[in-house]
CSV table of C-alpha atoms in Angstrom, one decimal:
chain,number,residue,atom,x,y,z
A,1,MET,CA,58.6,26.3,33.0
A,2,ASN,CA,56.7,25.2,36.2
A,3,GLY,CA,53.1,24.2,36.4
A,4,VAL,CA,51.8,27.4,37.9
A,5,GLU,CA,53.4,29.4,35.0
A,6,VAL,CA,51.8,27.1,32.4
A,7,LEU,CA,48.4,27.5,34.0
A,8,ARG,CA,48.8,31.3,34.1
A,9,ILE,CA,49.8,31.4,30.4
A,10,VAL,CA,46.8,29.2,29.4
A,11,ASP,CA,44.4,31.4,31.4
A,12,ALA,CA,45.7,34.7,30.0
A,13,ILE,CA,45.4,33.4,26.4
A,14,HIS,CA,41.9,32.2,27.1
A,15,ARG,CA,40.8,35.5,28.5
A,16,ASP,CA,42.4,37.8,26.0
A,17,LYS,CA,41.9,35.8,22.8
A,18,SER,CA,38.7,33.9,23.7
A,19,ILE,CA,40.4,30.6,22.8
A,20,ASP,CA,39.4,27.3,24.4
A,21,PRO,CA,41.9,26.3,27.1
A,22,GLU,CA,42.1,22.8,25.7
A,23,ILE,CA,43.3,24.3,22.4
A,24,VAL,CA,46.0,26.2,24.3
A,25,PHE,CA,47.1,23.1,26.2
A,26,GLU,CA,47.4,21.2,23.0
A,27,GLY,CA,49.4,24.0,21.4
A,28,ILE,CA,51.9,24.1,24.2
A,29,GLU,CA,52.2,20.3,24.1
A,30,GLN,CA,52.9,20.4,20.3
A,31,ALA,CA,55.4,23.2,20.8
A,32,ILE,CA,57.4,21.3,23.5
A,33,LEU,CA,57.2,18.1,21.5
A,34,SER,CA,58.6,19.9,18.4
A,35,ALA,CA,61.5,21.3,20.5
A,36,VAL,CA,62.3,17.9,22.1
A,37,ARG,CA,62.3,16.1,18.8
A,38,LYS,CA,64.6,18.7,17.3
A,39,TYR,CA,67.0,18.2,20.3
A,40,TYR,CA,67.0,14.4,20.5
A,41,GLY,CA,66.2,13.5,16.9
A,42,GLU,CA,63.1,12.7,14.8
A,43,GLU,CA,63.7,8.9,15.1
A,44,GLU,CA,63.3,8.8,18.8
A,45,GLU,CA,59.9,7.9,20.4
A,46,ILE,CA,58.9,11.0,22.4
A,47,GLU,CA,55.7,11.8,24.2
A,48,VAL,CA,54.8,15.1,25.9
A,49,THR,CA,51.8,15.7,28.2
A,50,ILE,CA,50.6,18.5,30.5
A,51,ASP,CA,48.6,18.0,33.6
A,52,ARG,CA,45.4,19.9,33.1
A,53,GLU,CA,45.0,20.4,36.8
A,54,GLY,CA,48.5,21.3,38.1
A,55,GLY,CA,50.1,22.4,34.8
A,56,GLU,CA,53.2,20.1,35.2
A,57,VAL,CA,54.9,19.1,32.0
A,58,HIS,CA,55.9,15.5,31.6
A,59,ALA,CA,58.0,14.1,28.7
A,60,THR,CA,59.4,10.6,28.0
A,61,LEU,CA,62.2,9.5,25.7
A,62,ASN,CA,61.8,5.9,24.6
A,63,GLY,CA,59.7,5.3,27.7
A,64,GLU,CA,62.1,7.0,30.1
A,65,GLU,CA,61.2,10.3,31.9
A,66,ILE,CA,63.3,13.3,30.7
A,67,PRO,CA,64.7,15.2,33.7
A,68,PRO,CA,62.8,18.4,34.4
A,69,ASP,CA,66.0,20.5,34.1
A,70,ASP,CA,66.8,19.2,30.7
A,71,LEU,CA,63.2,19.6,29.6
A,72,GLY,CA,63.1,23.2,30.9
A,73,ARG,CA,66.3,24.1,29.1
A,74,ILE,CA,65.1,22.6,25.8
A,75,ALA,CA,61.7,24.2,26.0
A,76,ALA,CA,63.1,27.6,26.9
A,77,GLN,CA,65.4,27.5,23.9
A,78,THR,CA,63.1,26.5,21.0
A,79,ALA,CA,59.5,26.2,22.1
A,80,LYS,CA,58.7,29.9,22.4
A,81,GLN,CA,58.3,30.7,18.6
A,82,VAL,CA,56.3,27.5,18.1
A,83,MET,CA,53.9,28.4,20.9
A,84,ILE,CA,53.4,31.9,19.5
A,85,GLN,CA,52.6,30.4,16.1
A,86,LYS,CA,50.2,27.9,17.5
A,87,ILE,CA,48.5,30.6,19.6
A,88,ARG,CA,48.1,32.7,16.5
A,89,GLU,CA,46.6,29.8,14.5
A,90,ALA,CA,44.2,29.1,17.4
A,91,GLU,CA,43.2,32.8,17.5
A,92,ARG,CA,42.6,32.8,13.8
A,93,ASP,CA,40.6,29.6,13.9
A,94,ALA,CA,38.5,31.0,16.8
A,95,LEU,CA,37.7,34.2,14.8
A,96,PHE,CA,37.0,32.2,11.7
A,97,GLU,CA,34.5,30.0,13.5
A,98,GLU,CA,32.8,33.0,15.2
A,99,TYR,CA,32.3,35.0,12.0
A,100,GLU,CA,31.5,31.9,9.9
A,101,GLN,CA,28.4,31.5,12.0
A,102,LEU,CA,27.6,35.2,11.3
A,103,ARG,CA,27.3,34.6,7.5
A,104,SER,CA,24.3,36.5,6.1
A,105,HIS,CA,23.8,38.1,9.5
A,106,LEU,CA,23.8,41.8,10.4
A,107,VAL,CA,27.0,43.4,11.9
A,108,ASN,CA,27.8,46.9,13.0
A,109,GLY,CA,31.1,48.6,12.6
A,110,THR,CA,33.0,51.8,12.1
A,111,ILE,CA,34.8,52.8,8.9
A,112,THR,CA,38.5,53.3,9.7
A,113,ARG,CA,39.9,53.7,6.2
A,114,LEU,CA,38.9,54.4,2.6
A,115,ASP,CA,41.2,53.3,-0.2
A,116,HIS,CA,40.0,53.7,-3.8
A,117,GLY,CA,36.4,53.2,-2.7
A,118,ILE,CA,37.1,50.1,-0.6
A,119,ALA,CA,36.1,50.7,3.0
A,120,THR,CA,37.9,49.1,6.0
A,121,VAL,CA,35.4,48.5,8.8
A,122,ASN,CA,36.4,47.8,12.4
A,123,LEU,CA,34.1,45.2,13.9
A,124,GLY,CA,35.8,45.2,17.3
A,125,LYS,CA,37.8,42.0,17.3
A,126,VAL,CA,38.8,42.1,13.6
A,127,GLU,CA,38.7,44.4,10.6
A,128,ALA,CA,36.6,43.6,7.6
A,129,LEU,CA,36.4,44.9,4.0
A,130,LEU,CA,33.4,46.6,2.3
A,131,PRO,CA,34.3,46.5,-1.4
A,132,ARG,CA,32.9,49.1,-3.8
A,133,SER,CA,31.0,46.4,-5.6
A,134,GLU,CA,29.1,45.6,-2.4
A,135,GLN,CA,28.2,49.2,-1.6
A,136,ILE,CA,24.8,50.7,-2.5
A,137,PRO,CA,25.1,52.6,-5.8
A,138,GLY,CA,25.3,56.3,-5.3
A,139,GLU,CA,26.1,55.9,-1.6
A,140,SER,CA,29.2,57.6,-0.2
A,141,HIS,CA,31.0,56.9,3.1
A,142,ARG,CA,33.4,58.8,5.3
A,143,VAL,CA,36.0,57.7,7.9
A,144,GLY,CA,34.4,57.4,11.4
A,145,GLU,CA,30.9,56.6,10.0
A,146,ARG,CA,28.9,53.8,11.6
A,147,VAL,CA,27.6,51.3,9.1
A,148,ARG,CA,25.4,48.2,9.2
A,149,CYS,CA,26.3,45.4,6.8
A,150,THR,CA,25.9,41.7,6.3
A,151,VAL,CA,28.7,39.2,6.3
A,152,ILE,CA,28.9,37.5,2.9
A,153,ASP,CA,32.3,35.8,3.0
A,154,VAL,CA,34.7,34.5,5.6
A,155,ARG,CA,38.0,32.8,4.7
A,156,LYS,CA,41.4,32.1,6.2
A,157,GLN,CA,44.3,34.0,4.7
A,158,GLY,CA,47.6,33.1,6.2
A,159,SER,CA,47.6,33.9,9.9
A,160,ARG,CA,44.6,36.2,9.5
A,161,VAL,CA,40.9,36.0,8.8
A,162,LYS,CA,39.5,37.9,5.8
A,163,ILE,CA,35.9,39.0,6.2
A,164,ILE,CA,33.9,40.5,3.3
A,165,LEU,CA,30.9,42.7,4.1
A,166,SER,CA,28.0,43.8,1.9
A,167,ARG,CA,25.3,46.5,1.8
A,168,ALA,CA,24.1,45.5,-1.6
A,169,HIS,CA,23.1,41.9,-0.8
A,170,PRO,CA,19.4,41.0,-0.4
A,171,ASP,CA,20.1,39.6,3.1
A,172,LEU,CA,20.6,43.1,4.4
A,173,VAL,CA,17.0,43.9,3.7
A,174,ARG,CA,15.9,40.7,5.4
A,175,ARG,CA,17.9,41.4,8.5
A,176,LEU,CA,16.7,45.0,8.7
A,177,PHE,CA,13.1,43.7,8.6
A,178,GLU,CA,14.0,41.5,11.6
A,179,VAL,CA,15.5,44.5,13.5
A,180,GLU,CA,12.8,47.1,12.7
A,181,ILE,CA,9.7,44.9,12.7
A,182,PRO,CA,9.2,42.9,16.0
A,183,GLU,CA,6.7,40.5,14.4
A,184,VAL,CA,9.3,39.4,11.9
A,185,SER,CA,11.9,38.7,14.6
A,186,GLU,CA,9.3,36.9,16.7
A,187,ARG,CA,8.4,34.7,13.7
A,188,ILE,CA,4.8,35.9,13.7
A,189,ILE,CA,5.3,37.4,10.2
A,190,GLU,CA,7.6,35.5,7.8
A,191,VAL,CA,9.6,36.9,4.9
A,192,ARG,CA,8.8,34.3,2.3
A,193,SER,CA,10.8,35.7,-0.6
A,194,LEU,CA,12.9,38.7,-1.5
A,195,ALA,CA,14.2,40.3,-4.7
A,196,ARG,CA,16.5,43.3,-4.7
A,197,GLU,CA,18.3,45.6,-7.1
A,198,SER,CA,20.3,47.6,-4.6
A,199,GLY,CA,19.9,51.3,-4.6
A,200,TYR,CA,16.8,51.2,-6.7
A,201,ARG,CA,14.1,48.9,-5.7
A,202,SER,CA,13.3,45.7,-3.6
A,203,LYS,CA,10.2,43.5,-3.4
A,204,VAL,CA,9.5,41.6,-0.2
A,205,ALA,CA,6.8,38.9,0.0
A,206,VAL,CA,5.5,38.4,3.5
A,207,SER,CA,2.9,36.1,5.2
A,208,CYS,CA,1.5,35.8,8.7
A,209,TYR,CA,0.5,32.7,10.7
A,210,ASP,CA,-2.1,34.7,12.6
A,211,ASN,CA,-5.0,35.6,10.3
A,212,SER,CA,-6.0,38.5,12.6
A,213,ILE,CA,-2.8,40.3,11.7
A,214,ASP,CA,-2.3,42.2,8.4
A,215,ALA,CA,1.2,41.2,7.4
A,216,VAL,CA,1.6,44.1,4.9
A,217,GLY,CA,0.2,46.7,7.3
A,218,ALA,CA,2.4,45.5,10.2
A,219,CYS,CA,5.5,45.8,8.0
A,220,VAL,CA,4.6,49.3,6.9
A,221,GLY,CA,3.7,50.6,10.4
A,222,VAL,CA,1.7,53.6,11.5
A,223,ARG,CA,2.1,56.2,8.7
A,224,GLY,CA,4.9,54.1,7.3
A,225,SER,CA,7.1,54.6,10.4
A,226,ARG,CA,8.6,51.1,10.3
A,227,ILE,CA,9.3,50.8,6.6
A,228,LYS,CA,10.7,54.4,6.6
A,229,ASN,CA,13.5,53.4,9.0
A,230,ILE,CA,14.5,50.6,6.6
A,231,VAL,CA,14.3,52.9,3.5
A,232,ASP,CA,16.5,55.5,5.3
A,233,GLU,CA,19.1,52.8,6.1
A,234,LEU,CA,19.1,51.8,2.4
A,235,ALA,CA,19.7,55.4,1.1
A,236,GLY,CA,16.2,55.9,-0.1
A,237,GLU,CA,15.8,52.6,-1.9
A,238,ARG,CA,12.1,51.8,-2.8
A,239,ILE,CA,10.6,48.8,-1.1
A,240,ASP,CA,7.4,47.0,-2.3
A,241,ILE,CA,5.8,44.8,0.3
A,242,VAL,CA,3.9,41.9,-1.4
A,243,ARG,CA,1.3,39.7,0.2
A,244,TRP,CA,2.4,36.1,-0.2
A,245,ASN,CA,0.1,33.4,-1.6
A,246,ASP,CA,0.9,29.8,-2.4
A,247,SER,CA,-1.0,30.1,-5.6
A,248,LEU,CA,1.0,31.6,-8.5
A,249,GLN,CA,-2.3,32.8,-10.0
A,250,VAL,CA,-2.6,35.1,-7.0
A,251,LEU,CA,1.0,35.8,-6.1
A,252,ILE,CA,2.1,37.0,-9.6
A,253,PRO,CA,-0.5,39.7,-9.9
A,254,ASN,CA,0.4,40.8,-6.3
A,255,ALA,CA,4.1,40.9,-7.3
A,256,LEU,CA,3.4,43.0,-10.4
A,257,GLN,CA,1.5,45.7,-8.5
A,258,PRO,CA,0.6,48.5,-9.1
A,259,ALA,CA,-0.2,47.1,-12.6
A,260,GLU,CA,-3.5,45.4,-13.1
A,261,VAL,CA,-3.3,41.9,-14.5
A,262,GLU,CA,-6.0,40.3,-16.7
A,263,ASP,CA,-4.8,36.7,-16.9
A,264,VAL,CA,-2.0,34.5,-15.8
A,265,ILE,CA,-1.0,31.5,-18.1
A,266,LEU,CA,1.4,29.0,-16.6
A,267,CYS,CA,3.9,27.0,-18.7
A,268,PRO,CA,5.3,24.4,-16.3
A,269,MET,CA,7.6,22.7,-18.8
A,270,LEU,CA,9.7,25.8,-19.2
A,271,GLY,CA,9.1,27.4,-15.8
A,272,ARG,CA,7.5,30.4,-17.6
A,273,VAL,CA,4.5,32.5,-16.9
A,274,ILE,CA,2.7,34.6,-19.5
A,275,VAL,CA,0.9,37.6,-18.0
A,276,LEU,CA,-1.7,39.3,-20.0
A,277,VAL,CA,-2.5,43.0,-19.4
A,278,ARG,CA,-4.3,45.8,-21.1
A,279,ASP,CA,-2.4,48.2,-23.4
A,280,ASP,CA,-2.6,51.0,-20.8
A,281,GLN,CA,-1.1,48.7,-18.2
A,282,LEU,CA,1.8,47.2,-20.2
A,283,SER,CA,4.4,49.8,-19.5
A,284,LEU,CA,3.4,49.9,-15.8
A,285,ALA,CA,3.7,46.1,-15.5
A,286,ILE,CA,7.1,46.0,-17.2
A,287,GLY,CA,8.4,49.0,-15.2
A,288,LYS,CA,11.3,51.4,-15.9
A,289,LYS,CA,13.9,49.4,-17.9
A,290,GLY,CA,12.0,46.2,-17.2
A,291,GLN,CA,12.7,46.5,-13.4
A,292,ASN,CA,9.2,45.7,-12.2
A,293,VAL,CA,8.8,42.5,-14.1
A,294,ARG,CA,12.4,41.5,-13.5
A,295,LEU,CA,12.1,41.8,-9.7
A,296,ALA,CA,8.7,40.0,-9.8
A,297,SER,CA,10.4,37.1,-11.7
A,298,LYS,CA,13.1,36.8,-9.0
A,299,LEU,CA,10.4,37.0,-6.3
A,300,VAL,CA,8.3,34.1,-7.5
A,301,GLY,CA,11.1,32.1,-9.1
A,302,TRP,CA,9.4,31.9,-12.5
A,303,ASP,CA,10.3,33.6,-15.8
A,304,ILE,CA,7.5,36.2,-16.4
A,305,GLU,CA,6.7,37.6,-19.8
A,306,VAL,CA,4.2,40.5,-20.0
A,307,MET,CA,2.2,41.1,-23.1
A,308,THR,CA,-1.2,42.1,-24.4
A,309,ARG,CA,-3.7,39.6,-25.8
A,310,GLU,CA,-3.1,40.9,-29.3
A,311,GLU,CA,0.7,40.4,-28.9
A,312,LEU,CA,0.1,36.9,-27.6
A,313,ASP,CA,-2.1,36.0,-30.6
A,314,GLU,CA,0.5,37.3,-33.1
A,315,GLN,CA,3.3,35.3,-31.2
A,316,LEU,CA,1.2,32.1,-31.4
A,317,ASP,CA,0.7,32.5,-35.1
A,318,ARG,CA,4.4,33.2,-35.8
A,319,SER,CA,5.6,30.3,-33.6
A,320,VAL,CA,3.2,27.8,-35.1
A,321,ALA,CA,4.3,28.8,-38.6
A,322,ALA,CA,8.0,28.5,-37.7
A,323,PHE,CA,7.7,25.2,-36.0
A,324,SER,CA,5.7,23.7,-38.8
A,325,GLN,CA,8.8,24.1,-41.1
A,326,VAL,CA,10.7,21.6,-39.0
A,327,PRO,CA,10.7,18.1,-40.3
A,328,HIS,CA,8.2,15.7,-38.6
A,329,VAL,CA,6.4,18.7,-36.9
A,330,SER,CA,2.8,18.8,-38.0
A,331,GLU,CA,0.6,21.8,-37.5
A,332,GLU,CA,-1.2,20.0,-34.7
A,333,LEU,CA,2.1,19.3,-32.9
A,334,ALA,CA,3.3,22.9,-33.4
A,335,GLU,CA,0.1,24.1,-31.8
A,336,ALA,CA,0.5,21.7,-28.9
A,337,LEU,CA,4.1,22.9,-28.4
A,338,VAL,CA,3.0,26.5,-28.5
A,339,SER,CA,0.2,25.8,-26.0
A,340,GLN,CA,2.9,24.6,-23.6
A,341,GLY,CA,4.8,27.9,-23.9
A,342,PHE,CA,7.4,27.0,-26.5
A,343,PHE,CA,7.6,30.2,-28.6
A,344,SER,CA,11.1,30.0,-30.1
A,345,PHE,CA,13.6,27.5,-31.3
A,346,GLU,CA,15.7,28.3,-28.2
A,347,ASP,CA,12.7,27.2,-26.1
A,348,LEU,CA,12.3,24.1,-28.2
A,349,SER,CA,16.0,23.2,-28.0
A,350,VAL,CA,15.8,22.7,-24.3
A,351,ILE,CA,12.9,20.2,-24.4
A,352,GLU,CA,13.6,16.7,-23.4
A,353,PRO,CA,13.0,14.1,-26.1
A,354,ASP,CA,10.9,12.1,-23.7
A,355,GLN,CA,8.6,15.1,-23.1
A,356,LEU,CA,8.3,15.6,-26.8
A,357,LEU,CA,7.5,12.0,-27.2
A,358,GLU,CA,4.6,12.3,-24.9
A,359,LEU,CA,3.2,15.3,-26.7
A,360,SER,CA,3.7,14.1,-30.3
A,361,GLY,CA,3.3,10.3,-30.4
A,362,LEU,CA,6.3,10.2,-32.8
A,363,THR,CA,9.2,7.8,-32.7
A,364,GLN,CA,12.3,8.4,-30.5
A,365,GLU,CA,14.4,9.0,-33.7
A,366,GLN,CA,12.0,11.6,-35.0
A,367,CYS,CA,11.9,13.4,-31.6
A,368,ASP,CA,15.7,13.4,-31.6
A,369,GLU,CA,15.8,14.9,-35.1
A,370,ILE,CA,13.3,17.6,-34.0
A,371,VAL,CA,15.4,18.6,-31.0
A,372,GLU,CA,18.6,18.6,-33.1
A,373,ALA,CA,16.9,20.8,-35.8
A,374,ALA,CA,15.8,23.2,-33.0
A,375,ASP,CA,19.4,23.3,-31.7
A,376,ARG,CA,20.7,24.3,-35.2
A,377,GLU,CA,18.0,27.0,-35.6
A,378,SER,CA,18.7,28.3,-32.1
A,379,GLU,CA,22.4,28.6,-32.8
A,380,ARG,CA,21.7,30.3,-36.1
A,381,GLU,CA,19.4,32.8,-34.5
A,382,GLU,CA,22.0,33.4,-31.8
A,383,GLN,CA,24.7,34.0,-34.3
A,384,GLU,CA,22.5,36.5,-36.2
A,385,ALA,CA,21.8,38.3,-32.9
A,386,ASP,CA,25.5,38.4,-32.1
A,387,GLN,CA,26.2,39.9,-35.5
A,388,ARG,CA,23.5,42.5,-35.0
A,389,ARG,CA,24.9,43.4,-31.6
A,390,SER,CA,28.4,43.7,-33.1
A,391,LEU,CA,27.1,46.0,-35.9
A,392,GLU,CA,25.3,48.1,-33.3
A,393,GLN,CA,28.4,48.4,-31.1
A,394,ALA,CA,30.5,49.3,-34.2
A,395,ALA,CA,28.0,52.0,-35.1
A,396,ARG,CA,28.0,53.4,-31.6
A,397,ARG,CA,31.8,53.4,-31.5
A,398,ALA,CA,32.0,55.1,-34.9
A,399,GLU,CA,29.5,57.7,-33.7
A,400,ARG,CA,31.6,58.4,-30.5
A,401,GLU,CA,34.7,58.7,-32.6
A,402,ALA,CA,33.0,61.1,-35.0
A,403,THR,CA,31.8,63.2,-32.0
A,404,GLU,CA,35.3,63.3,-30.5
A,405,LEU,CA,36.9,64.3,-33.8
A,406,ALA,CA,34.2,67.0,-34.3
A,407,ALA,CA,34.9,68.3,-30.8
A,408,GLN,CA,38.6,68.5,-31.6
A,409,ALA,CA,37.8,70.4,-34.8
A,410,GLY,CA,35.6,72.8,-33.0
A,411,ILE,CA,32.4,71.6,-34.6
A,412,THR,CA,29.3,71.8,-32.4
A,413,PRO,CA,26.9,68.8,-32.1
A,414,ALA,CA,24.2,70.7,-34.1
A,415,GLU,CA,26.6,71.4,-36.9
A,416,LEU,CA,27.8,67.8,-36.9
A,417,GLU,CA,24.1,66.6,-37.2
A,418,ALA,CA,23.5,69.0,-40.1
A,419,MET,CA,26.6,67.7,-41.9
A,420,GLU,CA,25.5,64.1,-41.3
A,421,GLN,CA,22.0,64.9,-42.7
A,422,GLN,CA,23.5,66.6,-45.7
A,423,ALA,CA,25.9,63.7,-46.4
A,424,ALA,CA,23.0,61.3,-46.0
A,425,GLY,CA,21.0,63.3,-48.6
A,426,GLN,CA,23.8,63.3,-51.0
A,427,ALA,CA,24.3,59.6,-50.6
A,428,ASP,CA,20.6,59.1,-51.3
A,429,ASP,CA,20.9,61.2,-54.5
A,430,VAL,CA,23.9,59.2,-55.7
A,431,ALA,CA,22.1,56.0,-55.0
A,432,GLU,CA,19.0,57.1,-56.9
A,433,ALA,CA,21.1,58.2,-59.9
A,434,GLU,CA,22.9,54.9,-59.9
A,435,GLU,CA,19.6,53.1,-59.7
A,436,GLN,CA,18.2,55.1,-62.7
A,437,ALA,CA,21.3,54.4,-64.7
A,438,ALA,CA,21.1,50.7,-63.9
A,439,LEU,CA,17.4,50.7,-65.0
A,440,SER,CA,18.2,52.5,-68.3
A,441,SER,CA,21.0,50.0,-69.0
A,442,SER,CA,18.7,47.1,-68.2
A,443,ASP,CA,16.1,48.4,-70.6
A,444,GLY,CA,18.6,48.7,-73.5
A,445,GLU,CA,19.8,45.2,-72.9
A,446,THR,CA,16.3,43.9,-72.8
A,447,VAL,CA,15.4,45.4,-76.2
A,448,GLY,CA,18.5,43.8,-77.8
A,449,VAL,CA,17.7,40.4,-76.4
A,450,ASP,CA,14.1,40.6,-77.5
A,451,SER,CA,15.1,41.5,-81.1
A,452,SER,CA,17.5,38.6,-81.3
A,453,GLU,CA,15.1,36.2,-79.7
A,454,SER,CA,12.3,37.3,-82.0
A,455,GLU,CA,14.2,36.6,-85.2
A,456,GLY,CA,12.4,33.9,-87.1
A,457,GLU,CA,12.9,32.0,-90.3
A,458,PRO,CA,13.8,33.9,-93.6
A,459,GLY,CA,10.7,35.5,-95.1
A,460,GLU,CA,8.7,35.2,-91.9
A,461,VAL,CA,7.1,38.3,-90.3
A,462,THR,CA,7.3,38.0,-86.6
A,463,GLY,CA,5.9,41.3,-85.4
A,464,SER,CA,4.4,44.5,-86.8
A,465,PRO,CA,6.8,47.0,-85.1
A,466,SER,CA,9.8,45.4,-86.9
A,467,ALA,CA,7.9,44.1,-89.9
A,468,SER,CA,9.7,46.3,-92.4
A,469,SER,CA,13.2,45.4,-91.2
A,470,GLU,CA,12.3,41.8,-91.0
A,471,VAL,CA,11.0,41.9,-94.6
A,472,ALA,CA,14.1,43.8,-95.7
A,473,THR,CA,16.3,41.1,-94.1
A,474,ALA,CA,14.2,38.4,-95.7
A,475,ASP,CA,14.1,39.8,-99.3
A,476,PRO,CA,17.4,41.6,-100.4
A,477,GLY,CA,16.0,42.2,-104.0
A,478,ALA,CA,13.3,44.5,-102.7
A,479,GLU,CA,15.9,46.6,-101.0
A,480,THR,CA,17.9,47.0,-104.3
A,481,SER,CA,14.9,48.1,-106.4
A,482,GLU,CA,14.0,50.7,-103.8
A,483,GLU,CA,17.5,52.2,-103.8
A,484,ASP,CA,17.3,52.4,-107.7
A,485,SER,CA,14.1,54.3,-107.6
A,486,LEU,CA,15.5,56.8,-105.0
A,487,GLU,CA,18.5,57.5,-107.3
A,488,ALA,CA,16.3,58.0,-110.3
A,489,GLU,CA,14.2,60.6,-108.4
A,490,SER,CA,17.3,62.4,-107.3
A,491,THR,CA,18.6,62.6,-111.0
A,492,GLU,CA,15.3,64.1,-112.1
A,493,GLU,CA,15.4,66.8,-109.5
A,494,GLU,CA,19.0,67.9,-110.4
A,495,SER,CA,18.5,68.1,-114.2
A,496,PRO,CA,17.1,71.5,-115.5
A,497,VAL,CA,13.6,71.5,-117.1
């Protein structure tokens, strides 16, 4: 292996694989060193160097130069596979470094294969994976389709580099804004915050350093031309552009648009915001399945609770009453806690004893007891909630099983519903009959108890309804004379006149 040949190999690898020549030189040196050690023994002191200018290989054994002929024969026999391995590792490391720098950035590729919903995307130098979980819901792909994705993960896997792409990540929206809106790429307009539920809706908060430029209008474009390109790329996903403001009192109403907000109450100790709206704005502020308020919470970084003023007043009363039952918590302290946004025992369980100490003026031990009591109540409420969820799941499961059995028996859903209503009516009738029977039995037992309890001393009349029986029980002689008189009357009636 002469110097010219070494230089040619290094240059070819550098051009084809984009690997730094120094890395290639080091790889060849390590390969030859490994071959020489294997030939002469691991205990020997061996050094191998390559002249970076001429390409000549020099090796020493215990300080003495190894003849070039011996060195060439050894290198030719064993160094080839090691060099190939080193070159592959260098190529892998170069690809890893390149795509590691592209994390969260936009890349373009062509889908070359689809396997159980997982798309393989050719990025040019390497193939990447677009998992089903990272695709936009409802979106379908085909082989040969060009796609734009963001790189979310890069890792070494053996001699290869595994790259994971995403079209569901919020960074895709951010990068599309940079591509489609020049003011964003030029940093005139800044995307301050972003929240996304892929395939459904995104909220993007923007601000501008130039007061003469309308940040929202620039992002929308003339007749919505700019934002339309982004929406089309995201398969029709709705995008709300929000005007950023450093004040939460302004930003949160902007984030909840199109709903109109009456008041914003901040609870800094819990990172919570209570937003008050009118009754007719409540459903609009919450959004379909809570989507609007959920995205607004992600956008501003605070937990947002939307309610009407009447609901807030009721919540305050319930919370004060519940907290007042905890030992060492006075009504004044309960009101102070509620004013800070603590509405439930779960909220109270996360408070730091030092914070409670500042609010209450109690001792450290009393504050610890309050927090422990709140922990217990919170766990109890959570267990009850788990039980309710389990019962609901069991009920839904039973309903599904009943529907499946009915379908197998040829019973229509309408017939099944009628049968369920009939069974429910019969169950109500049985329950009502059992209740009436229980009431009747209870009345009889009550009368007997009253009679025994009302029994007094002999000769004492304890009540007019049972006076005759009480008198009879008290005076046996009177009962005998009465029977004699009845027998006498009967004898007179039977004898002929």
